[in-house]
Amino acid sequence: MKRLLIPLIAICLAGPAVAGPLRLGIWEAAEPYFIRQGDEWTGMCADILRAVTANNPRQQFVLPTQAMPVRRVEHEMLAGRADLVCGARITAARQTAGMQFLRVPIHITSARLAVRADDPIQIRQWDDVRQLGDKGIVLIVQGNSEIERLQRDGIRLDAGSPSGEQNIRKLLAGRGRFFYARESYFHYVAPKLKEFSQVRLLPVSFDSGGIFLFAAPHVPTSTVEQLNQDLQQLVKSGELARIVRSYEID
């Protein structure tokens, strides 16, 4: 069977043209949107892109050989060396940079806070965290789209680690009071970590919002509009909802 998604071997040699397949940028800790399995990428976004190509064979996608930090992916997009990201939140900074978000989110998710299982603390709102001061350090994955907003709101963050797994280990080591991540991460990825049995999820959800695909500024608006139509077709057919349900993250 012909593969619909092929590895990107020479992303650094590619220019800004997008006449051929759209080049994906994938950042670290992108599960369950992209999951590395050997030499292949699987995951919700990989399935969505395959479904788009199945309906519209002219629209092909090329995946990178490796993931990068979020800031590096955004730099590659602004430099014209990557065209598309899947699994992202809309932020003012990305909009100011000219990133083109598709109209329809692939799904809606919220964020949760995790604490050590033996920590009795209960949180109802961000103000409860803020009032803890230095005793309320929140671990968050490096490059997370909510970092600037949370800092503006007076939340004390540690954003030094590039993965959720590292942050869970830091949490258990007492190097933070909370770990902040999407519910999709806690529902799909974290339970696979042996350390997760030592963690407790607080019941309150924060920061509900859509998860989107977005194109780099250099991608023609006609291409973005075609992607909008392709995604809308998946919505109408029920295929998008089926893919999301298959990952049991909502």
JSON list of C-alpha atoms in Angstrom, two decimals, residues 10 30-31 51-52 59 65 98 105-106 196 245:
[
{"chain": "A", "resi": 10, "resn": "ALA", "atom": "CA", "xyz": [16.07, 17.35, 3.83]},
{"chain": "A", "resi": 30, "resn": "ALA", "atom": "CA", "xyz": [3.12, 16.44, 20.69]},
{"chain": "A", "resi": 31, "resn": "GLU", "atom": "CA", "xyz": [1.36, 13.24, 21.74]},
{"chain": "A", "resi": 51, "resn": "ALA", "atom": "CA", "xyz": [-8.02, 11.15, 5.74]},
{"chain": "A", "resi": 52, "resn": "VAL", "atom": "CA", "xyz": [-7.59, 14.49, 3.96]},
{"chain": "A", "resi": 59, "resn": "GLN", "atom": "CA", "xyz": [-3.22, 17.26, -1.19]},
{"chain": "A", "resi": 65, "resn": "THR", "atom": "CA", "xyz": [12.24, 12.85, 10.49]},
{"chain": "A", "resi": 98, "resn": "GLY", "atom": "CA", "xyz": [0.94, 35.85, 10.37]},
{"chain": "A", "resi": 105, "resn": "PRO", "atom": "CA", "xyz": [-10.82, 23.08, 15.39]},
{"chain": "A", "resi": 106, "resn": "ILE", "atom": "CA", "xyz": [-10.00, 19.40, 15.30]},
{"chain": "A", "resi": 196, "resn": "PHE", "atom": "CA", "xyz": [1.88, 8.38, 36.69]},
{"chain": "A", "resi": 245, "resn": "ARG", "atom": "CA", "xyz": [-12.99, 9.38, 19.53]}
]
